[in-house]
Amino acid sequence: MAVFLTVLKVLLWIILILLGIVLLLVLLILFCPIRYRLKGEMYDDRIEASAKVRFFIISVIINFSKASGLDYAGKVLGIKVYPKKSKPKKTKSKKKNKKKKDTEAAVSSTASHPQLIDSSELDDILNVKDENDQKDEAEHKTDTSINDKAENKADSSSIDEMNGSEDVVFGKSDKKKKKKKKKDKKKQKKTSDEDKISVKEKIGTAASKASEKAVSVKNGVEEKIEKIETKIDHFFQFLDKPFTQKTIKRCKKLIIRVLKTIKPKKSRADITFGLSNAADTGTMLGRIYQFYPYFYKWLNLQANFYEKGIEGEFDIRGRITLAFIVFPALRILLSRDFKRTRNLAKKI
């Protein structure tokens, strides 16, 4: 029994230690601030910028310069974790050198003894000659057959001419021509009437289909308009509810708090600018200084009336504490008004 109690005590102590570690981690995540810093310089052709984000023991650094480009790194306790150094790949140079030597030796041997030919090569050459002879014989046969056909056609055409001359002599050709013309006219009339009927039928079917489509489109548009109108009415009714108005007010407060936490705590910027014309620079400076009360603490703005361009440097620092965002958000999510607004929004 005593052993069982000691084991139970040890397990309870382990569970309590684990819970304490988890709670400590949660508190660190919530109350340990996320620090950020942005720096940049721009003078003539030199452009440099850097961004650093640090959270507890983790830090991310990003550097940019016009000459070297973008460079980034992730560190834990000052030790570089990402990106890791890529190991050089081992190349199989020996095998490649052997293959190159073999190919070079084969090429040199063929170049030094061009007269040496294998038996397989001789067989290929003889086969090619036999194929050429067969092709010549086939071409000769086709030419003779074409000439025979042409002679037969000439003979048949001469016989038809003779028959035609006999019909002209006896006056039979004119009668045949007249009969053919009458038959052709009758056929043309029939085809024209059939074409007219088919065109009328096609026009009628097309018109009926177009009218049906127009009616269906009209009905669909009317249904969509009705649905949109009903949704708009439901939305305005949803906004008029008191619990929705309460949730909207709380969400506005949360957004303002988030912006305040993200806003930089320390910032400084020295900028000199100049436009193509001195008058334009003066007018631009006057328009910017209308908002002087909003930026006088962190921005030092100067005008260059002689040269065109922008030069300067900036340094922005800030920190974000997640507790100031998470607790108000949880308060809104767990409230009864938010649940009612969510359920009603789903029905719209």
mmCIF file of C-alpha atoms in Angstrom:
data_model
loop_
_atom_site.group_PDB
_atom_site.id
_atom_site.type_symbol
_atom_site.label_atom_id
_atom_site.label_comp_id
_atom_site.label_asym_id
_atom_site.label_seq_id
_atom_site.Cartn_x
_atom_site.Cartn_y
_atom_site.Cartn_z
ATOM 1 C CA MET A 1 0.000 0.000 0.000
ATOM 2 C CA ALA A 2 2.818 2.396 0.876
ATOM 3 C CA VAL A 3 4.509 1.658 -2.479
ATOM 4 C CA PHE A 4 1.285 2.423 -4.368
ATOM 5 C CA LEU A 5 0.922 5.762 -2.556
ATOM 6 C CA THR A 6 4.526 6.738 -3.330
ATOM 7 C CA VAL A 7 4.040 5.907 -7.044
ATOM 8 C CA LEU A 8 0.791 7.911 -7.092
ATOM 9 C CA LYS A 9 2.541 10.828 -5.413
ATOM 10 C CA VAL A 10 5.339 10.773 -7.996
ATOM 11 C CA LEU A 11 2.813 10.680 -10.895
ATOM 12 C CA LEU A 12 0.902 13.612 -9.411
ATOM 13 C CA TRP A 13 4.125 15.608 -9.045
ATOM 14 C CA ILE A 14 5.031 14.853 -12.690
ATOM 15 C CA ILE A 15 1.551 15.959 -13.875
ATOM 16 C CA LEU A 16 1.785 19.160 -11.804
ATOM 17 C CA ILE A 17 5.253 19.931 -13.204
ATOM 18 C CA LEU A 18 4.005 19.374 -16.778
ATOM 19 C CA LEU A 19 0.963 21.585 -16.181
ATOM 20 C CA GLY A 20 3.225 24.253 -14.708
ATOM 21 C CA ILE A 21 5.497 24.131 -17.770
ATOM 22 C CA VAL A 22 2.495 24.410 -20.121
ATOM 23 C CA LEU A 23 1.072 27.337 -18.111
ATOM 24 C CA LEU A 24 4.462 29.063 -18.106
ATOM 25 C CA LEU A 25 4.742 28.662 -21.887
ATOM 26 C CA VAL A 26 1.222 30.073 -22.395
ATOM 27 C CA LEU A 27 2.016 33.073 -20.178
ATOM 28 C CA LEU A 28 5.294 33.649 -22.026
ATOM 29 C CA ILE A 29 3.495 33.566 -25.376
ATOM 30 C CA LEU A 30 0.816 35.979 -24.143
ATOM 31 C CA PHE A 31 2.925 38.468 -22.184
ATOM 32 C CA CYS A 32 6.359 38.243 -23.842
ATOM 33 C CA PRO A 33 6.282 41.035 -26.465
ATOM 34 C CA ILE A 34 7.061 40.550 -30.143
ATOM 35 C CA ARG A 35 9.677 43.213 -30.910
ATOM 36 C CA TYR A 36 10.240 44.535 -34.418
ATOM 37 C CA ARG A 37 12.622 47.050 -35.975
ATOM 38 C CA LEU A 38 12.772 48.484 -39.498
ATOM 39 C CA LYS A 39 15.759 50.455 -40.805
ATOM 40 C CA GLY A 40 16.586 51.918 -44.197
ATOM 41 C CA GLU A 41 18.894 54.314 -46.022
ATOM 42 C CA MET A 42 18.781 55.810 -49.511
ATOM 43 C CA TYR A 43 21.550 58.118 -50.787
ATOM 44 C CA ASP A 44 22.260 58.502 -54.514
ATOM 45 C CA ASP A 45 22.728 54.923 -55.868
ATOM 46 C CA ARG A 46 23.074 53.281 -52.436
ATOM 47 C CA ILE A 47 19.912 51.630 -51.081
ATOM 48 C CA GLU A 48 19.958 49.519 -47.903
ATOM 49 C CA ALA A 49 17.123 48.175 -45.723
ATOM 50 C CA SER A 50 16.797 45.718 -42.845
ATOM 51 C CA ALA A 51 13.971 44.183 -40.811
ATOM 52 C CA LYS A 52 14.295 42.293 -37.524
ATOM 53 C CA VAL A 53 11.540 40.483 -35.592
ATOM 54 C CA ARG A 54 12.301 38.960 -32.188
ATOM 55 C CA PHE A 55 10.089 36.829 -29.933
ATOM 56 C CA PHE A 56 11.538 35.397 -26.710
ATOM 57 C CA ILE A 57 14.521 33.334 -27.993
ATOM 58 C CA ILE A 58 13.516 33.265 -31.691
ATOM 59 C CA SER A 59 14.601 36.021 -34.080
ATOM 60 C CA VAL A 60 14.179 36.554 -37.832
ATOM 61 C CA ILE A 61 16.503 38.927 -39.706
ATOM 62 C CA ILE A 62 16.019 40.198 -43.281
ATOM 63 C CA ASN A 63 18.574 42.426 -45.028
ATOM 64 C CA PHE A 64 18.361 44.069 -48.441
ATOM 65 C CA SER A 65 20.937 46.063 -50.376
ATOM 66 C CA LYS A 66 20.999 47.158 -53.993
ATOM 67 C CA ALA A 67 24.366 45.488 -54.627
ATOM 68 C CA SER A 68 23.929 42.076 -52.918
ATOM 69 C CA GLY A 69 20.114 41.667 -53.054
ATOM 70 C CA LEU A 70 18.015 39.948 -50.369
ATOM 71 C CA ASP A 71 19.500 38.028 -47.426
ATOM 72 C CA TYR A 72 17.472 36.387 -44.641
ATOM 73 C CA ALA A 73 18.119 34.181 -41.610
ATOM 74 C CA GLY A 74 16.263 32.577 -38.695
ATOM 75 C CA LYS A 75 18.038 32.261 -35.341
ATOM 76 C CA VAL A 76 17.341 30.577 -31.992
ATOM 77 C CA LEU A 77 19.489 31.816 -29.063
ATOM 78 C CA GLY A 78 21.764 33.490 -31.609
ATOM 79 C CA ILE A 79 22.391 30.220 -33.499
ATOM 80 C CA LYS A 80 21.461 30.189 -37.202
ATOM 81 C CA VAL A 81 18.751 27.602 -37.859
ATOM 82 C CA TYR A 82 17.406 28.604 -41.279
ATOM 83 C CA PRO A 83 18.534 28.478 -44.058
ATOM 84 C CA LYS A 84 20.883 25.573 -43.461
ATOM 85 C CA LYS A 85 24.190 25.378 -45.297
ATOM 86 C CA SER A 86 23.888 23.127 -48.334
ATOM 87 C CA LYS A 87 26.520 20.392 -48.530
ATOM 88 C CA PRO A 88 28.475 20.168 -51.817
ATOM 89 C CA LYS A 89 27.418 17.184 -53.916
ATOM 90 C CA LYS A 90 30.056 14.511 -54.723
ATOM 91 C CA THR A 91 30.593 14.201 -58.466
ATOM 92 C CA LYS A 92 31.545 10.901 -60.060
ATOM 93 C CA SER A 93 34.462 12.297 -62.056
ATOM 94 C CA LYS A 94 36.392 9.023 -62.482
ATOM 95 C CA LYS A 95 33.623 7.229 -64.398
ATOM 96 C CA LYS A 96 33.072 10.225 -66.643
ATOM 97 C CA ASN A 97 36.798 10.457 -67.471
ATOM 98 C CA LYS A 98 36.854 6.717 -68.385
ATOM 99 C CA LYS A 99 33.873 7.109 -70.725
ATOM 100 C CA LYS A 100 35.492 10.106 -72.414
ATOM 101 C CA LYS A 101 38.754 8.218 -72.937
ATOM 102 C CA ASP A 102 36.920 5.224 -74.498
ATOM 103 C CA THR A 103 35.007 7.410 -76.946
ATOM 104 C CA GLU A 104 38.134 9.313 -77.945
ATOM 105 C CA ALA A 105 40.007 6.026 -78.586
ATOM 106 C CA ALA A 106 37.153 4.707 -80.793
ATOM 107 C CA VAL A 107 37.059 7.921 -82.850
ATOM 108 C CA SER A 108 40.848 7.900 -83.363
ATOM 109 C CA SER A 109 40.815 4.239 -84.535
ATOM 110 C CA THR A 110 38.117 4.865 -87.160
ATOM 111 C CA ALA A 111 39.936 7.967 -88.408
ATOM 112 C CA SER A 112 43.310 6.145 -88.766
ATOM 113 C CA HIS A 113 41.795 3.054 -90.663
ATOM 114 C CA PRO A 114 38.959 4.335 -92.915
ATOM 115 C CA GLN A 115 39.286 1.409 -95.422
ATOM 116 C CA LEU A 116 38.378 -1.254 -92.864
ATOM 117 C CA ILE A 117 34.689 -2.084 -93.196
ATOM 118 C CA ASP A 118 32.738 -4.826 -91.390
ATOM 119 C CA SER A 119 30.810 -7.558 -93.150
ATOM 120 C CA SER A 120 27.547 -6.207 -91.737
ATOM 121 C CA GLU A 121 28.194 -2.852 -93.425
ATOM 122 C CA LEU A 122 28.755 -4.614 -96.805
ATOM 123 C CA ASP A 123 25.420 -6.465 -96.463
ATOM 124 C CA ASP A 124 23.639 -3.170 -95.784
ATOM 125 C CA ILE A 125 25.128 -1.579 -98.922
ATOM 126 C CA LEU A 126 24.032 -4.552 -101.115
ATOM 127 C CA ASN A 127 20.512 -4.471 -99.680
ATOM 128 C CA VAL A 128 20.247 -0.749 -100.504
ATOM 129 C CA LYS A 129 21.233 -1.429 -104.160
ATOM 130 C CA ASP A 130 18.585 -4.183 -104.508
ATOM 131 C CA GLU A 131 15.916 -1.865 -103.147
ATOM 132 C CA ASN A 132 16.882 0.873 -105.663
ATOM 133 C CA ASP A 133 16.551 -1.618 -108.596
ATOM 134 C CA GLN A 134 13.080 -2.684 -107.408
ATOM 135 C CA LYS A 135 11.946 0.959 -107.202
ATOM 136 C CA ASP A 136 13.091 1.649 -110.805
ATOM 137 C CA GLU A 137 11.101 -1.380 -112.124
ATOM 138 C CA ALA A 138 7.945 -0.281 -110.288
ATOM 139 C CA GLU A 139 8.215 3.259 -111.718
ATOM 140 C CA HIS A 140 8.590 1.858 -115.277
ATOM 141 C CA LYS A 141 5.398 -0.258 -114.851
ATOM 142 C CA THR A 142 3.347 2.730 -113.597
ATOM 143 C CA ASP A 143 4.441 4.872 -116.572
ATOM 144 C CA THR A 144 3.323 2.209 -119.079
ATOM 145 C CA SER A 145 -0.076 1.781 -117.381
ATOM 146 C CA ILE A 146 -0.693 5.566 -117.474
ATOM 147 C CA ASN A 147 0.063 5.703 -121.238
ATOM 148 C CA ASP A 148 -2.384 2.829 -121.922
ATOM 149 C CA LYS A 149 -5.186 4.583 -120.024
ATOM 150 C CA ALA A 150 -4.635 7.830 -121.966
ATOM 151 C CA GLU A 151 -4.888 5.961 -125.305
ATOM 152 C CA ASN A 152 -8.165 4.269 -124.239
ATOM 153 C CA LYS A 153 -9.688 7.632 -123.260
ATOM 154 C CA ALA A 154 -8.754 9.141 -126.628
ATOM 155 C CA ASP A 155 -10.436 6.250 -128.470
ATOM 156 C CA SER A 156 -13.655 6.585 -126.409
ATOM 157 C CA SER A 157 -13.837 10.355 -127.007
ATOM 158 C CA SER A 158 -13.486 9.871 -130.794
ATOM 159 C CA ILE A 159 -16.387 7.329 -130.752
ATOM 160 C CA ASP A 160 -18.642 9.790 -128.838
ATOM 161 C CA GLU A 161 -17.885 12.515 -131.385
ATOM 162 C CA MET A 162 -18.912 10.228 -134.196
ATOM 163 C CA ASN A 163 -22.213 9.393 -132.495
ATOM 164 C CA GLY A 164 -22.921 13.081 -131.917
ATOM 165 C CA SER A 165 -22.346 13.901 -135.584
ATOM 166 C CA GLU A 166 -24.879 11.199 -136.590
ATOM 167 C CA ASP A 167 -27.509 12.688 -134.231
ATOM 168 C CA VAL A 168 -26.994 16.148 -135.741
ATOM 169 C CA VAL A 169 -27.474 14.757 -139.253
ATOM 170 C CA PHE A 170 -30.830 13.122 -138.441
ATOM 171 C CA GLY A 171 -32.108 16.096 -136.247
ATOM 172 C CA LYS A 172 -32.340 14.071 -133.060
ATOM 173 C CA SER A 173 -29.967 16.187 -130.963
ATOM 174 C CA ASP A 174 -32.271 19.303 -130.842
ATOM 175 C CA LYS A 175 -35.222 17.309 -129.514
ATOM 176 C CA LYS A 176 -33.096 15.719 -126.796
ATOM 177 C CA LYS A 177 -31.777 19.132 -125.732
ATOM 178 C CA LYS A 178 -35.302 20.603 -125.461
ATOM 179 C CA LYS A 179 -36.500 17.682 -123.326
ATOM 180 C CA LYS A 180 -33.479 18.055 -121.019
ATOM 181 C CA LYS A 181 -34.160 21.802 -120.615
ATOM 182 C CA LYS A 182 -37.801 21.200 -119.662
ATOM 183 C CA LYS A 183 -36.814 18.554 -117.128
ATOM 184 C CA ASP A 184 -34.165 20.846 -115.629
ATOM 185 C CA LYS A 185 -36.671 23.730 -115.290
ATOM 186 C CA LYS A 186 -39.177 21.487 -113.508
ATOM 187 C CA LYS A 187 -36.488 20.251 -111.127
ATOM 188 C CA GLN A 188 -35.344 23.828 -110.370
ATOM 189 C CA LYS A 189 -38.927 24.916 -109.576
ATOM 190 C CA LYS A 190 -39.419 21.974 -107.219
ATOM 191 C CA THR A 191 -36.110 22.605 -105.419
ATOM 192 C CA SER A 192 -36.835 26.367 -105.098
ATOM 193 C CA ASP A 193 -40.300 25.660 -103.604
ATOM 194 C CA GLU A 194 -38.828 23.100 -101.210
ATOM 195 C CA ASP A 195 -36.074 25.554 -100.175
ATOM 196 C CA LYS A 196 -38.648 28.299 -99.472
ATOM 197 C CA ILE A 197 -40.728 25.969 -97.312
ATOM 198 C CA SER A 198 -37.649 24.765 -95.387
ATOM 199 C CA VAL A 199 -36.457 28.379 -94.795
ATOM 200 C CA LYS A 200 -39.925 29.386 -93.475
ATOM 201 C CA GLU A 201 -39.968 26.382 -91.150
ATOM 202 C CA LYS A 202 -36.473 27.196 -89.867
ATOM 203 C CA ILE A 203 -37.402 30.848 -89.232
ATOM 204 C CA GLY A 204 -40.548 29.780 -87.353
ATOM 205 C CA THR A 205 -38.681 27.302 -85.136
ATOM 206 C CA ALA A 206 -35.905 29.833 -84.437
ATOM 207 C CA ALA A 207 -38.444 32.521 -83.499
ATOM 208 C CA SER A 208 -40.299 30.159 -81.162
ATOM 209 C CA LYS A 209 -37.029 29.092 -79.465
ATOM 210 C CA ALA A 210 -35.917 32.715 -79.081
ATOM 211 C CA SER A 211 -39.251 33.691 -77.490
ATOM 212 C CA GLU A 212 -39.046 30.732 -75.077
ATOM 213 C CA LYS A 213 -35.483 31.670 -74.100
ATOM 214 C CA ALA A 214 -36.479 35.329 -73.581
ATOM 215 C CA VAL A 215 -39.356 34.305 -71.307
ATOM 216 C CA SER A 216 -37.118 31.933 -69.293
ATOM 217 C CA VAL A 217 -34.406 34.612 -68.938
ATOM 218 C CA LYS A 218 -36.974 37.169 -67.836
ATOM 219 C CA ASN A 219 -38.379 34.797 -65.214
ATOM 220 C CA GLY A 220 -34.886 33.953 -63.953
ATOM 221 C CA VAL A 221 -33.923 37.643 -63.649
ATOM 222 C CA GLU A 222 -37.119 38.409 -61.766
ATOM 223 C CA GLU A 223 -36.493 35.529 -59.344
ATOM 224 C CA LYS A 224 -32.901 36.685 -58.716
ATOM 225 C CA ILE A 225 -34.042 40.265 -58.090
ATOM 226 C CA GLU A 226 -36.635 39.041 -55.604
ATOM 227 C CA LYS A 227 -34.026 36.952 -53.782
ATOM 228 C CA ILE A 228 -31.609 39.893 -53.597
ATOM 229 C CA GLU A 229 -34.335 42.200 -52.284
ATOM 230 C CA THR A 230 -35.315 39.697 -49.588
ATOM 231 C CA LYS A 231 -31.650 39.263 -48.565
ATOM 232 C CA ILE A 232 -31.192 43.037 -48.314
ATOM 233 C CA ASP A 233 -34.315 43.313 -46.145
ATOM 234 C CA HIS A 234 -33.079 40.515 -43.867
ATOM 235 C CA PHE A 235 -29.649 42.156 -43.616
ATOM 236 C CA PHE A 236 -31.096 45.514 -42.534
ATOM 237 C CA GLN A 237 -33.326 43.728 -40.006
ATOM 238 C CA PHE A 238 -30.203 41.893 -38.761
ATOM 239 C CA LEU A 239 -28.376 45.212 -38.278
ATOM 240 C CA ASP A 240 -31.326 46.720 -36.365
ATOM 241 C CA LYS A 241 -31.177 44.004 -33.703
ATOM 242 C CA PRO A 242 -29.764 45.247 -30.335
ATOM 243 C CA PHE A 243 -27.375 42.296 -29.837
ATOM 244 C CA THR A 244 -25.816 42.855 -33.291
ATOM 245 C CA GLN A 245 -25.223 46.529 -32.461
ATOM 246 C CA LYS A 246 -23.487 45.539 -29.207
ATOM 247 C CA THR A 247 -21.190 43.075 -31.010
ATOM 248 C CA ILE A 248 -20.340 45.702 -33.666
ATOM 249 C CA LYS A 249 -19.341 48.209 -30.946
ATOM 250 C CA ARG A 250 -17.136 45.624 -29.229
ATOM 251 C CA CYS A 251 -15.484 44.694 -32.525
ATOM 252 C CA LYS A 252 -14.708 48.373 -33.206
ATOM 253 C CA LYS A 253 -13.059 48.669 -29.797
ATOM 254 C CA LEU A 254 -11.028 45.545 -30.481
ATOM 255 C CA ILE A 255 -9.805 46.895 -33.846
ATOM 256 C CA ILE A 256 -8.737 50.195 -32.203
ATOM 257 C CA ARG A 257 -6.865 48.261 -29.505
ATOM 258 C CA VAL A 258 -5.092 46.109 -32.096
ATOM 259 C CA LEU A 259 -3.983 49.199 -34.016
ATOM 260 C CA LYS A 260 -2.675 50.781 -30.802
ATOM 261 C CA THR A 261 -0.637 47.677 -29.950
ATOM 262 C CA ILE A 262 0.815 47.388 -33.481
ATOM 263 C CA LYS A 263 1.633 51.126 -33.664
ATOM 264 C CA PRO A 264 5.412 51.790 -33.402
ATOM 265 C CA LYS A 265 6.626 53.118 -30.045
ATOM 266 C CA LYS A 266 9.814 54.791 -31.322
ATOM 267 C CA SER A 267 10.272 56.101 -34.846
ATOM 268 C CA ARG A 268 12.493 58.605 -36.632
ATOM 269 C CA ALA A 269 12.792 59.629 -40.278
ATOM 270 C CA ASP A 270 14.897 62.293 -42.035
ATOM 271 C CA ILE A 271 13.862 62.822 -45.656
ATOM 272 C CA THR A 272 14.867 65.417 -48.248
ATOM 273 C CA PHE A 273 13.050 65.541 -51.577
ATOM 274 C CA GLY A 274 13.105 67.640 -54.691
ATOM 275 C CA LEU A 275 10.959 67.819 -57.830
ATOM 276 C CA SER A 276 11.842 68.931 -61.354
ATOM 277 C CA ASN A 277 10.712 72.519 -60.617
ATOM 278 C CA ALA A 278 11.335 74.620 -57.494
ATOM 279 C CA ALA A 279 7.747 75.905 -57.537
ATOM 280 C CA ASP A 280 6.379 72.349 -57.554
ATOM 281 C CA THR A 281 8.574 71.364 -54.591
ATOM 282 C CA GLY A 282 7.339 74.399 -52.646
ATOM 283 C CA THR A 283 3.672 73.642 -53.292
ATOM 284 C CA MET A 284 4.160 69.963 -52.378
ATOM 285 C CA LEU A 285 5.947 70.921 -49.144
ATOM 286 C CA GLY A 286 3.087 73.264 -48.231
ATOM 287 C CA ARG A 287 0.472 70.562 -48.818
ATOM 288 C CA ILE A 288 2.381 68.030 -46.711
ATOM 289 C CA TYR A 289 2.857 70.491 -43.830
ATOM 290 C CA GLN A 290 -0.921 70.865 -43.544
ATOM 291 C CA PHE A 291 -0.750 67.549 -41.640
ATOM 292 C CA TYR A 292 2.224 68.669 -39.502
ATOM 293 C CA PRO A 293 0.558 67.928 -36.107
ATOM 294 C CA TYR A 294 0.311 64.228 -37.075
ATOM 295 C CA PHE A 295 3.992 63.629 -37.954
ATOM 296 C CA TYR A 296 6.072 66.366 -36.266
ATOM 297 C CA LYS A 297 7.276 63.961 -33.540
ATOM 298 C CA TRP A 298 8.916 61.421 -35.834
ATOM 299 C CA LEU A 299 9.356 62.984 -39.301
ATOM 300 C CA ASN A 300 11.895 65.625 -40.297
ATOM 301 C CA LEU A 301 11.021 66.726 -43.838
ATOM 302 C CA GLN A 302 13.188 69.049 -45.923
ATOM 303 C CA ALA A 303 12.984 70.324 -49.502
ATOM 304 C CA ASN A 304 15.787 70.495 -52.080
ATOM 305 C CA PHE A 305 14.979 73.281 -54.546
ATOM 306 C CA TYR A 306 18.032 72.677 -56.765
ATOM 307 C CA GLU A 307 18.136 68.917 -57.456
ATOM 308 C CA LYS A 308 15.533 66.294 -58.288
ATOM 309 C CA GLY A 309 15.369 63.128 -56.157
ATOM 310 C CA ILE A 310 14.636 61.621 -52.743
ATOM 311 C CA GLU A 311 17.227 60.933 -50.050
ATOM 312 C CA GLY A 312 17.023 60.009 -46.393
ATOM 313 C CA GLU A 313 16.925 57.362 -43.699
ATOM 314 C CA PHE A 314 14.357 55.940 -41.276
ATOM 315 C CA ASP A 315 14.324 53.857 -38.092
ATOM 316 C CA ILE A 316 11.060 52.376 -36.724
ATOM 317 C CA ARG A 317 10.757 50.307 -33.528
ATOM 318 C CA GLY A 318 7.789 48.713 -31.817
ATOM 319 C CA ARG A 319 6.439 45.769 -29.853
ATOM 320 C CA ILE A 320 3.235 43.747 -29.884
ATOM 321 C CA THR A 321 1.838 42.064 -26.759
ATOM 322 C CA LEU A 322 -0.590 39.285 -27.678
ATOM 323 C CA ALA A 323 -2.411 39.397 -24.308
ATOM 324 C CA PHE A 324 -3.913 42.808 -25.151
ATOM 325 C CA ILE A 325 -5.468 41.274 -28.293
ATOM 326 C CA VAL A 326 -6.316 37.712 -27.197
ATOM 327 C CA PHE A 327 -8.267 38.484 -23.987
ATOM 328 C CA PRO A 328 -10.666 41.048 -25.558
ATOM 329 C CA ALA A 329 -11.175 38.748 -28.555
ATOM 330 C CA LEU A 330 -12.059 35.817 -26.274
ATOM 331 C CA ARG A 331 -14.421 38.048 -24.330
ATOM 332 C CA ILE A 332 -16.289 38.876 -27.551
ATOM 333 C CA LEU A 333 -16.314 35.262 -28.833
ATOM 334 C CA LEU A 334 -17.640 33.824 -25.567
ATOM 335 C CA SER A 335 -20.336 36.469 -25.111
ATOM 336 C CA ARG A 336 -24.019 35.620 -25.562
ATOM 337 C CA ASP A 337 -24.624 38.482 -28.005
ATOM 338 C CA PHE A 338 -21.942 37.242 -30.387
ATOM 339 C CA LYS A 339 -23.450 33.734 -30.438
ATOM 340 C CA ARG A 340 -26.898 35.120 -31.247
ATOM 341 C CA THR A 341 -25.530 37.327 -34.027
ATOM 342 C CA ARG A 342 -23.575 34.400 -35.500
ATOM 343 C CA ASN A 343 -26.652 32.131 -35.529
ATOM 344 C CA LEU A 344 -28.799 34.836 -37.116
ATOM 345 C CA ALA A 345 -26.124 35.646 -39.725
ATOM 346 C CA LYS A 346 -26.099 32.005 -40.853
ATOM 347 C CA LYS A 347 -29.831 32.174 -41.626
ATOM 348 C CA ILE A 348 -29.525 35.173 -43.941
#
